């Protein structure tokens, strides 16, 4: 639901304000805005809309926090509120980027270097670290803004949040969306939060938060009542065939025929490398000798690890490839 607004002063609602002019905005918060919300507060975005693309990339963006009646005046214990904005800022489209900058022959590199992938405006972990404590009550107000590049899945390493009764560690966001995520950290350490988009993470969209045992409560660990489930998994290099069937199951066309448009993905000749590529994949073995591959359970490129709540999953990992690899899990505590 959108905030209703009334503009008083120079111009029209939603209009721009000229240099050294004053414009007074009044925002009326509807009484039913938080109806049905389990959180005490929800966040909304505000931006400049004179020239939406350039104004955003110039940096004009902020958050509005709307809370239940009486919440802001309440003096008792409240959750700690943290705000996270995942956004790309294309400085090439900023109002402050001079079009006369001389870049020589590397125009493409120059343009690419001006796209900044950020958390709260910072890249490559430079956002000031957020410090929290074990068993603190936290609400993360997360949001995304920008172009098609800003479809993100925000991931919290180390701890999970609760949304609509489900504990998870990842939340999808599209440009303009916001969410309130409740977290009670129970896993001490310095953890990363980041966009699951490989492009975004590779280009610096990550930050850090710490969880400290501030009150001597590290003994309040989650009690496990299940069983230990052992998995023996390796990383191995294989020749992976993306398309073993060389005939289209939809049109019946021969995908090896150069006259068929899709053949560029299948054919193997002087111009194209075909549909078989070297890959590194996970494989599951029956035991720690790594001599017998476990049959089935291959729904993805790698095996499916199965467990029930309260279990301990113990994965023995053997790297049988030619590069360094690891196993990084989501939604579970890692030792």
mmCIF file of C-alpha atoms in Angstrom:
data_model
loop_
_atom_site.group_PDB
_atom_site.id
_atom_site.type_symbol
_atom_site.label_atom_id
_atom_site.label_comp_id
_atom_site.label_asym_id
_atom_site.label_seq_id
_atom_site.Cartn_x
_atom_site.Cartn_y
_atom_site.Cartn_z
ATOM 1 C CA UNK A 1 0.000 0.000 0.000
ATOM 2 C CA UNK A 2 1.366 3.391 -0.941
ATOM 3 C CA UNK A 3 1.714 6.386 1.334
ATOM 4 C CA UNK A 4 -0.712 9.182 0.532
ATOM 5 C CA UNK A 5 0.769 12.650 0.216
ATOM 6 C CA UNK A 6 -0.221 16.275 -0.123
ATOM 7 C CA UNK A 7 2.221 18.885 -1.318
ATOM 8 C CA UNK A 8 1.976 22.415 0.058
ATOM 9 C CA UNK A 9 3.987 25.260 -1.432
ATOM 10 C CA UNK A 10 5.616 25.915 -4.752
ATOM 11 C CA UNK A 11 4.808 23.675 -7.697
ATOM 12 C CA UNK A 12 2.499 20.701 -8.080
ATOM 13 C CA UNK A 13 2.374 17.342 -6.247
ATOM 14 C CA UNK A 14 5.380 15.350 -7.317
ATOM 15 C CA UNK A 15 6.957 18.377 -8.993
ATOM 16 C CA UNK A 16 10.565 19.428 -8.690
ATOM 17 C CA UNK A 17 11.995 22.171 -6.532
ATOM 18 C CA UNK A 18 14.259 24.740 -8.143
ATOM 19 C CA UNK A 19 17.596 25.935 -6.817
ATOM 20 C CA UNK A 20 17.202 27.856 -3.519
ATOM 21 C CA UNK A 21 13.430 27.299 -3.558
ATOM 22 C CA UNK A 22 11.544 25.716 -0.648
ATOM 23 C CA UNK A 23 8.914 23.031 -1.005
ATOM 24 C CA UNK A 24 6.993 21.627 1.980
ATOM 25 C CA UNK A 25 5.716 18.051 1.726
ATOM 26 C CA UNK A 26 3.116 16.580 4.060
ATOM 27 C CA UNK A 27 2.760 12.809 4.175
ATOM 28 C CA UNK A 28 -0.440 11.406 5.657
ATOM 29 C CA UNK A 29 0.042 7.880 7.003
ATOM 30 C CA UNK A 30 -3.172 5.835 6.563
ATOM 31 C CA UNK A 31 -4.436 4.258 9.804
ATOM 32 C CA UNK A 32 -4.701 0.836 8.145
ATOM 33 C CA UNK A 33 -1.214 0.886 6.604
ATOM 34 C CA UNK A 34 0.176 -1.829 8.910
ATOM 35 C CA UNK A 35 -3.013 -3.863 9.060
ATOM 36 C CA UNK A 36 -2.157 -7.562 9.191
ATOM 37 C CA UNK A 37 1.566 -6.973 9.787
ATOM 38 C CA UNK A 38 3.248 -9.019 12.514
ATOM 39 C CA UNK A 39 6.077 -6.496 12.735
ATOM 40 C CA UNK A 40 5.868 -3.295 14.801
ATOM 41 C CA UNK A 41 7.309 -1.219 11.942
ATOM 42 C CA UNK A 42 7.573 -1.423 8.168
ATOM 43 C CA UNK A 43 9.836 0.541 5.857
ATOM 44 C CA UNK A 44 9.130 2.402 2.637
ATOM 45 C CA UNK A 45 11.412 4.175 0.179
ATOM 46 C CA UNK A 46 11.509 7.799 -0.819
ATOM 47 C CA UNK A 47 13.391 9.140 -3.829
ATOM 48 C CA UNK A 48 13.540 12.139 -6.132
ATOM 49 C CA UNK A 49 11.225 11.800 -9.129
ATOM 50 C CA UNK A 50 12.123 14.854 -11.226
ATOM 51 C CA UNK A 51 14.329 12.661 -13.417
ATOM 52 C CA UNK A 52 13.969 9.206 -11.801
ATOM 53 C CA UNK A 53 16.935 7.507 -13.463
ATOM 54 C CA UNK A 54 19.436 10.328 -13.062
ATOM 55 C CA UNK A 55 18.146 11.342 -9.623
ATOM 56 C CA UNK A 56 18.530 7.797 -8.301
ATOM 57 C CA UNK A 57 22.026 7.408 -9.725
ATOM 58 C CA UNK A 58 22.946 10.781 -8.268
ATOM 59 C CA UNK A 59 22.210 9.298 -4.835
ATOM 60 C CA UNK A 60 18.820 10.655 -3.750
ATOM 61 C CA UNK A 61 17.214 7.767 -1.877
ATOM 62 C CA UNK A 62 16.128 7.228 1.724
ATOM 63 C CA UNK A 63 13.770 5.189 3.914
ATOM 64 C CA UNK A 64 10.561 5.965 5.792
ATOM 65 C CA UNK A 65 9.872 3.832 8.877
ATOM 66 C CA UNK A 66 6.175 3.619 9.767
ATOM 67 C CA UNK A 67 5.336 2.047 13.150
ATOM 68 C CA UNK A 68 2.250 0.959 15.056
ATOM 69 C CA UNK A 69 0.429 3.600 17.100
ATOM 70 C CA UNK A 70 2.395 4.475 20.261
ATOM 71 C CA UNK A 71 5.478 2.478 19.300
ATOM 72 C CA UNK A 72 7.846 5.434 18.845
ATOM 73 C CA UNK A 73 6.964 6.846 22.296
ATOM 74 C CA UNK A 74 7.267 3.473 24.051
ATOM 75 C CA UNK A 75 10.235 3.474 26.446
ATOM 76 C CA UNK A 76 10.489 -0.267 27.056
ATOM 77 C CA UNK A 77 12.752 -2.725 25.249
ATOM 78 C CA UNK A 78 12.478 -2.622 21.480
ATOM 79 C CA UNK A 79 14.098 -4.574 18.654
ATOM 80 C CA UNK A 80 17.225 -3.103 17.133
ATOM 81 C CA UNK A 81 16.360 -1.743 13.683
ATOM 82 C CA UNK A 82 18.915 -2.004 10.854
ATOM 83 C CA UNK A 83 18.450 -0.827 7.273
ATOM 84 C CA UNK A 84 19.998 -2.470 4.222
ATOM 85 C CA UNK A 85 19.622 -1.053 0.712
ATOM 86 C CA UNK A 86 20.895 -3.190 -2.167
ATOM 87 C CA UNK A 87 21.314 -0.901 -5.156
ATOM 88 C CA UNK A 88 23.489 -0.337 -8.186
ATOM 89 C CA UNK A 89 24.481 3.246 -8.899
ATOM 90 C CA UNK A 90 25.430 3.912 -12.499
ATOM 91 C CA UNK A 91 27.638 6.992 -12.263
ATOM 92 C CA UNK A 92 27.529 7.263 -16.052
ATOM 93 C CA UNK A 93 23.901 8.367 -15.599
ATOM 94 C CA UNK A 94 24.523 10.608 -12.611
ATOM 95 C CA UNK A 95 23.929 14.334 -12.953
ATOM 96 C CA UNK A 96 27.474 14.904 -11.734
ATOM 97 C CA UNK A 97 29.290 12.818 -14.339
ATOM 98 C CA UNK A 98 30.840 15.122 -16.908
ATOM 99 C CA UNK A 99 30.222 13.936 -20.488
ATOM 100 C CA UNK A 100 33.460 15.591 -21.576
ATOM 101 C CA UNK A 101 35.747 13.251 -19.635
ATOM 102 C CA UNK A 102 38.475 11.937 -21.927
ATOM 103 C CA UNK A 103 39.022 8.196 -21.555
ATOM 104 C CA UNK A 104 41.215 7.468 -24.538
ATOM 105 C CA UNK A 105 40.587 4.114 -26.190
ATOM 106 C CA UNK A 106 39.175 2.325 -23.132
ATOM 107 C CA UNK A 107 35.643 3.714 -23.307
ATOM 108 C CA UNK A 108 34.016 0.363 -22.519
ATOM 109 C CA UNK A 109 36.195 -0.176 -19.459
ATOM 110 C CA UNK A 110 35.552 3.362 -18.274
ATOM 111 C CA UNK A 111 31.769 2.970 -18.552
ATOM 112 C CA UNK A 112 31.845 -0.404 -16.779
ATOM 113 C CA UNK A 113 34.000 0.944 -13.953
ATOM 114 C CA UNK A 114 31.376 3.560 -13.113
ATOM 115 C CA UNK A 115 28.658 1.026 -12.235
ATOM 116 C CA UNK A 116 28.782 0.567 -8.447
ATOM 117 C CA UNK A 117 27.187 -2.460 -6.761
ATOM 118 C CA UNK A 118 26.483 -1.421 -3.194
ATOM 119 C CA UNK A 119 25.008 -2.186 0.204
ATOM 120 C CA UNK A 120 23.989 1.159 1.721
ATOM 121 C CA UNK A 121 26.163 2.889 -0.836
ATOM 122 C CA UNK A 122 29.336 0.918 -0.010
ATOM 123 C CA UNK A 123 31.095 -1.743 -2.091
ATOM 124 C CA UNK A 124 33.484 -4.600 -1.326
ATOM 125 C CA UNK A 125 32.742 -4.842 2.408
ATOM 126 C CA UNK A 126 33.421 -1.175 3.125
ATOM 127 C CA UNK A 127 30.073 -0.568 4.822
ATOM 128 C CA UNK A 128 30.693 -0.014 8.570
ATOM 129 C CA UNK A 129 30.238 -3.388 10.248
ATOM 130 C CA UNK A 130 26.931 -3.836 12.086
ATOM 131 C CA UNK A 131 27.590 -5.198 15.585
ATOM 132 C CA UNK A 132 24.969 -7.348 17.312
ATOM 133 C CA UNK A 133 24.777 -9.724 20.273
ATOM 134 C CA UNK A 134 23.621 -13.300 20.719
ATOM 135 C CA UNK A 135 19.889 -13.454 21.536
ATOM 136 C CA UNK A 136 19.310 -9.821 20.581
ATOM 137 C CA UNK A 137 15.963 -9.046 18.971
ATOM 138 C CA UNK A 138 16.748 -7.580 15.544
ATOM 139 C CA UNK A 139 14.653 -6.382 12.651
ATOM 140 C CA UNK A 140 16.418 -6.021 9.319
ATOM 141 C CA UNK A 141 14.631 -3.585 7.027
ATOM 142 C CA UNK A 142 15.832 -4.688 3.607
ATOM 143 C CA UNK A 143 15.107 -3.039 0.283
ATOM 144 C CA UNK A 144 16.247 -2.801 -3.311
ATOM 145 C CA UNK A 145 16.171 0.053 -5.777
ATOM 146 C CA UNK A 146 17.483 0.562 -9.267
ATOM 147 C CA UNK A 147 17.264 -1.057 -12.689
ATOM 148 C CA UNK A 148 16.870 -4.620 -13.931
ATOM 149 C CA UNK A 149 20.289 -5.233 -12.357
ATOM 150 C CA UNK A 150 18.722 -4.914 -8.920
ATOM 151 C CA UNK A 151 16.810 -8.163 -8.729
ATOM 152 C CA UNK A 152 18.617 -9.646 -5.749
ATOM 153 C CA UNK A 153 18.413 -12.409 -3.211
ATOM 154 C CA UNK A 154 19.855 -11.052 0.030
ATOM 155 C CA UNK A 155 21.651 -13.786 1.980
ATOM 156 C CA UNK A 156 22.701 -13.707 5.649
ATOM 157 C CA UNK A 157 25.554 -16.052 6.456
ATOM 158 C CA UNK A 158 25.700 -17.560 9.936
ATOM 159 C CA UNK A 159 22.170 -16.872 11.185
ATOM 160 C CA UNK A 160 18.570 -17.103 10.039
ATOM 161 C CA UNK A 161 15.659 -14.689 10.143
ATOM 162 C CA UNK A 162 11.960 -15.354 10.582
ATOM 163 C CA UNK A 163 9.380 -14.185 8.087
ATOM 164 C CA UNK A 164 5.750 -15.299 8.205
ATOM 165 C CA UNK A 165 6.599 -18.106 10.618
ATOM 166 C CA UNK A 166 9.428 -19.614 8.561
ATOM 167 C CA UNK A 167 13.147 -19.467 9.342
ATOM 168 C CA UNK A 168 15.267 -18.718 6.311
ATOM 169 C CA UNK A 169 18.583 -17.076 5.446
ATOM 170 C CA UNK A 170 17.710 -15.589 2.038
ATOM 171 C CA UNK A 171 15.117 -13.054 0.888
ATOM 172 C CA UNK A 172 14.366 -12.121 -2.715
ATOM 173 C CA UNK A 173 13.978 -8.443 -3.618
ATOM 174 C CA UNK A 174 12.976 -6.594 -6.762
ATOM 175 C CA UNK A 175 13.560 -2.879 -7.391
ATOM 176 C CA UNK A 176 11.308 -0.818 -5.149
ATOM 177 C CA UNK A 177 10.447 -3.664 -2.769
ATOM 178 C CA UNK A 178 11.017 -3.687 0.999
ATOM 179 C CA UNK A 179 10.714 -6.311 3.731
ATOM 180 C CA UNK A 180 11.031 -6.531 7.527
ATOM 181 C CA UNK A 181 12.959 -9.600 8.696
ATOM 182 C CA UNK A 182 13.091 -10.625 12.379
ATOM 183 C CA UNK A 183 16.308 -12.224 13.618
ATOM 184 C CA UNK A 184 17.495 -13.539 16.973
ATOM 185 C CA UNK A 185 21.173 -14.364 16.325
ATOM 186 C CA UNK A 186 22.410 -17.546 17.969
ATOM 187 C CA UNK A 187 25.681 -18.058 16.118
ATOM 188 C CA UNK A 188 28.627 -15.881 17.145
ATOM 189 C CA UNK A 189 31.168 -14.695 14.605
ATOM 190 C CA UNK A 190 31.806 -12.230 11.816
ATOM 191 C CA UNK A 191 29.414 -12.976 8.984
ATOM 192 C CA UNK A 192 28.826 -11.768 5.465
ATOM 193 C CA UNK A 193 25.566 -10.476 4.031
ATOM 194 C CA UNK A 194 25.410 -10.252 0.260
ATOM 195 C CA UNK A 195 23.439 -10.557 -2.952
ATOM 196 C CA UNK A 196 23.228 -14.135 -4.169
ATOM 197 C CA UNK A 197 23.564 -12.793 -7.722
ATOM 198 C CA UNK A 198 27.054 -13.901 -8.746
ATOM 199 C CA UNK A 199 27.471 -10.743 -10.847
ATOM 200 C CA UNK A 200 26.522 -8.491 -7.938
ATOM 201 C CA UNK A 201 28.694 -10.293 -5.391
ATOM 202 C CA UNK A 202 31.672 -10.428 -7.749
ATOM 203 C CA UNK A 203 31.361 -6.675 -8.255
ATOM 204 C CA UNK A 204 31.330 -5.859 -4.558
ATOM 205 C CA UNK A 205 27.745 -6.104 -3.276
ATOM 206 C CA UNK A 206 28.566 -7.532 0.141
ATOM 207 C CA UNK A 207 28.965 -6.276 3.699
ATOM 208 C CA UNK A 208 29.560 -7.707 7.175
ATOM 209 C CA UNK A 209 27.793 -8.027 10.503
ATOM 210 C CA UNK A 210 29.147 -9.456 13.739
ATOM 211 C CA UNK A 211 27.438 -11.462 16.464
ATOM 212 C CA UNK A 212 29.129 -11.393 19.871
ATOM 213 C CA UNK A 213 28.389 -13.246 23.103
ATOM 214 C CA UNK A 214 27.757 -9.968 24.949
ATOM 215 C CA UNK A 215 25.820 -11.417 27.889
ATOM 216 C CA UNK A 216 27.440 -14.805 28.452
ATOM 217 C CA UNK A 217 24.628 -16.644 26.699
ATOM 218 C CA UNK A 218 26.669 -18.798 24.361
ATOM 219 C CA UNK A 219 25.599 -21.846 26.354
ATOM 220 C CA UNK A 220 22.031 -21.425 25.148
ATOM 221 C CA UNK A 221 22.731 -23.452 22.041
ATOM 222 C CA UNK A 222 19.965 -25.108 20.076
ATOM 223 C CA UNK A 223 19.450 -28.554 21.546
ATOM 224 C CA UNK A 224 19.623 -31.356 19.002
ATOM 225 C CA UNK A 225 17.409 -34.430 19.430
ATOM 226 C CA UNK A 226 17.840 -36.071 16.046
ATOM 227 C CA UNK A 227 20.421 -38.346 14.518
ATOM 228 C CA UNK A 228 23.817 -37.798 12.936
ATOM 229 C CA UNK A 229 23.574 -38.150 9.167
ATOM 230 C CA UNK A 230 26.880 -38.829 7.422
ATOM 231 C CA UNK A 231 27.548 -37.846 3.830
ATOM 232 C CA UNK A 232 30.725 -38.473 1.855
ATOM 233 C CA UNK A 233 30.963 -36.004 -0.986
ATOM 234 C CA UNK A 234 33.701 -35.207 -3.477
ATOM 235 C CA UNK A 235 34.360 -32.548 -6.076
ATOM 236 C CA UNK A 236 35.385 -34.094 -9.384
ATOM 237 C CA UNK A 237 35.973 -32.894 -12.916
ATOM 238 C CA UNK A 238 33.876 -34.406 -15.673
ATOM 239 C CA UNK A 239 32.938 -33.781 -19.287
ATOM 240 C CA UNK A 240 29.361 -32.548 -18.979
ATOM 241 C CA UNK A 241 26.950 -32.865 -21.881
ATOM 242 C CA UNK A 242 24.393 -30.037 -21.782
ATOM 243 C CA UNK A 243 22.275 -31.558 -24.550
ATOM 244 C CA UNK A 244 22.718 -35.312 -25.137
ATOM 245 C CA UNK A 245 19.717 -35.247 -27.513
ATOM 246 C CA UNK A 246 20.767 -33.545 -30.739
ATOM 247 C CA UNK A 247 17.204 -33.356 -32.043
ATOM 248 C CA UNK A 248 14.749 -30.797 -30.674
ATOM 249 C CA UNK A 249 12.034 -32.581 -28.667
ATOM 250 C CA UNK A 250 9.670 -29.681 -29.498
ATOM 251 C CA UNK A 251 10.136 -29.061 -33.224
ATOM 252 C CA UNK A 252 11.936 -32.262 -34.204
ATOM 253 C CA UNK A 253 14.648 -30.213 -35.925
ATOM 254 C CA UNK A 254 18.168 -31.587 -36.217
ATOM 255 C CA UNK A 255 20.164 -29.324 -33.906
ATOM 256 C CA UNK A 256 23.378 -30.235 -35.714
ATOM 257 C CA UNK A 257 22.068 -28.666 -38.912
ATOM 258 C CA UNK A 258 23.776 -25.258 -39.427
ATOM 259 C CA UNK A 259 20.536 -23.951 -40.940
ATOM 260 C CA UNK A 260 18.723 -24.454 -37.615
ATOM 261 C CA UNK A 261 19.044 -21.373 -35.407
ATOM 262 C CA UNK A 262 19.626 -23.346 -32.207
ATOM 263 C CA UNK A 263 22.547 -25.223 -33.755
ATOM 264 C CA UNK A 264 25.031 -22.626 -32.488
ATOM 265 C CA UNK A 265 24.612 -24.184 -29.013
ATOM 266 C CA UNK A 266 25.056 -27.779 -30.183
ATOM 267 C CA UNK A 267 27.331 -28.026 -33.217
ATOM 268 C CA UNK A 268 31.014 -28.810 -32.850
ATOM 269 C CA UNK A 269 33.189 -27.583 -35.680
ATOM 270 C CA UNK A 270 35.865 -25.001 -36.465
ATOM 271 C CA UNK A 271 33.601 -22.160 -35.275
ATOM 272 C CA UNK A 272 31.751 -23.725 -32.330
ATOM 273 C CA UNK A 273 32.838 -25.876 -29.412
ATOM 274 C CA UNK A 274 29.671 -27.949 -29.094
ATOM 275 C CA UNK A 275 27.569 -29.006 -26.117
ATOM 276 C CA UNK A 276 30.186 -30.811 -24.010
ATOM 277 C CA UNK A 277 32.145 -28.765 -21.462
ATOM 278 C CA UNK A 278 34.534 -29.552 -18.659
ATOM 279 C CA UNK A 279 32.777 -29.089 -15.320
ATOM 280 C CA UNK A 280 33.458 -29.648 -11.639
ATOM 281 C CA UNK A 281 30.563 -31.433 -9.928
ATOM 282 C CA UNK A 282 29.782 -32.872 -6.502
ATOM 283 C CA UNK A 283 29.473 -36.658 -6.220
ATOM 284 C CA UNK A 284 28.284 -38.697 -3.241
ATOM 285 C CA UNK A 285 30.021 -41.902 -2.172
ATOM 286 C CA UNK A 286 28.815 -44.712 0.055
ATOM 287 C CA UNK A 287 31.621 -44.302 2.611
ATOM 288 C CA UNK A 288 34.925 -42.601 3.395
ATOM 289 C CA UNK A 289 36.942 -44.814 1.064
ATOM 290 C CA UNK A 290 35.532 -42.900 -1.920
ATOM 291 C CA UNK A 291 35.512 -46.025 -4.062
ATOM 292 C CA UNK A 292 31.795 -46.548 -4.674
ATOM 293 C CA UNK A 293 29.577 -43.752 -6.004
ATOM 294 C CA UNK A 294 26.159 -43.782 -4.369
ATOM 295 C CA UNK A 295 23.494 -44.449 -6.999
ATOM 296 C CA UNK A 296 20.610 -42.088 -7.659
ATOM 297 C CA UNK A 297 19.890 -38.936 -5.659
ATOM 298 C CA UNK A 298 21.125 -36.810 -8.556
ATOM 299 C CA UNK A 299 18.328 -34.303 -9.018
ATOM 300 C CA UNK A 300 20.817 -31.457 -9.491
ATOM 301 C CA UNK A 301 24.394 -31.517 -10.714
ATOM 302 C CA UNK A 302 25.265 -32.591 -7.172
ATOM 303 C CA UNK A 303 23.590 -34.999 -4.718
ATOM 304 C CA UNK A 304 20.759 -33.937 -2.402
ATOM 305 C CA UNK A 305 21.620 -33.809 1.303
ATOM 306 C CA UNK A 306 18.594 -34.835 3.367
ATOM 307 C CA UNK A 307 17.965 -34.179 7.063
ATOM 308 C CA UNK A 308 15.212 -33.536 9.589
ATOM 309 C CA UNK A 309 15.022 -30.671 12.063
ATOM 310 C CA UNK A 310 17.205 -31.431 15.084
ATOM 311 C CA UNK A 311 19.612 -33.610 13.095
ATOM 312 C CA UNK A 312 23.342 -33.086 12.719
ATOM 313 C CA UNK A 313 24.569 -33.336 9.145
ATOM 314 C CA UNK A 314 28.192 -34.413 8.974
ATOM 315 C CA UNK A 315 29.711 -33.999 5.506
ATOM 316 C CA UNK A 316 33.163 -35.388 4.817
ATOM 317 C CA UNK A 317 34.384 -33.585 1.725
ATOM 318 C CA UNK A 318 37.215 -34.775 -0.504
ATOM 319 C CA UNK A 319 38.496 -32.517 -3.234
ATOM 320 C CA UNK A 320 39.392 -34.718 -6.210
ATOM 321 C CA UNK A 321 39.508 -31.849 -8.716
ATOM 322 C CA UNK A 322 42.474 -29.685 -9.748
ATOM 323 C CA UNK A 323 41.406 -26.444 -8.011
ATOM 324 C CA UNK A 324 40.359 -25.404 -4.530
ATOM 325 C CA UNK A 325 36.663 -25.924 -3.738
ATOM 326 C CA UNK A 326 34.461 -26.056 -0.652
ATOM 327 C CA UNK A 327 30.933 -26.761 0.575
ATOM 328 C CA UNK A 328 29.032 -23.722 1.797
ATOM 329 C CA UNK A 329 25.585 -24.385 3.250
ATOM 330 C CA UNK A 330 22.518 -22.156 3.622
ATOM 331 C CA UNK A 331 19.951 -22.130 6.430
ATOM 332 C CA UNK A 332 21.873 -24.367 8.854
ATOM 333 C CA UNK A 333 24.493 -23.723 11.538
ATOM 334 C CA UNK A 334 28.025 -24.491 10.364
ATOM 335 C CA UNK A 335 30.905 -25.565 12.587
#
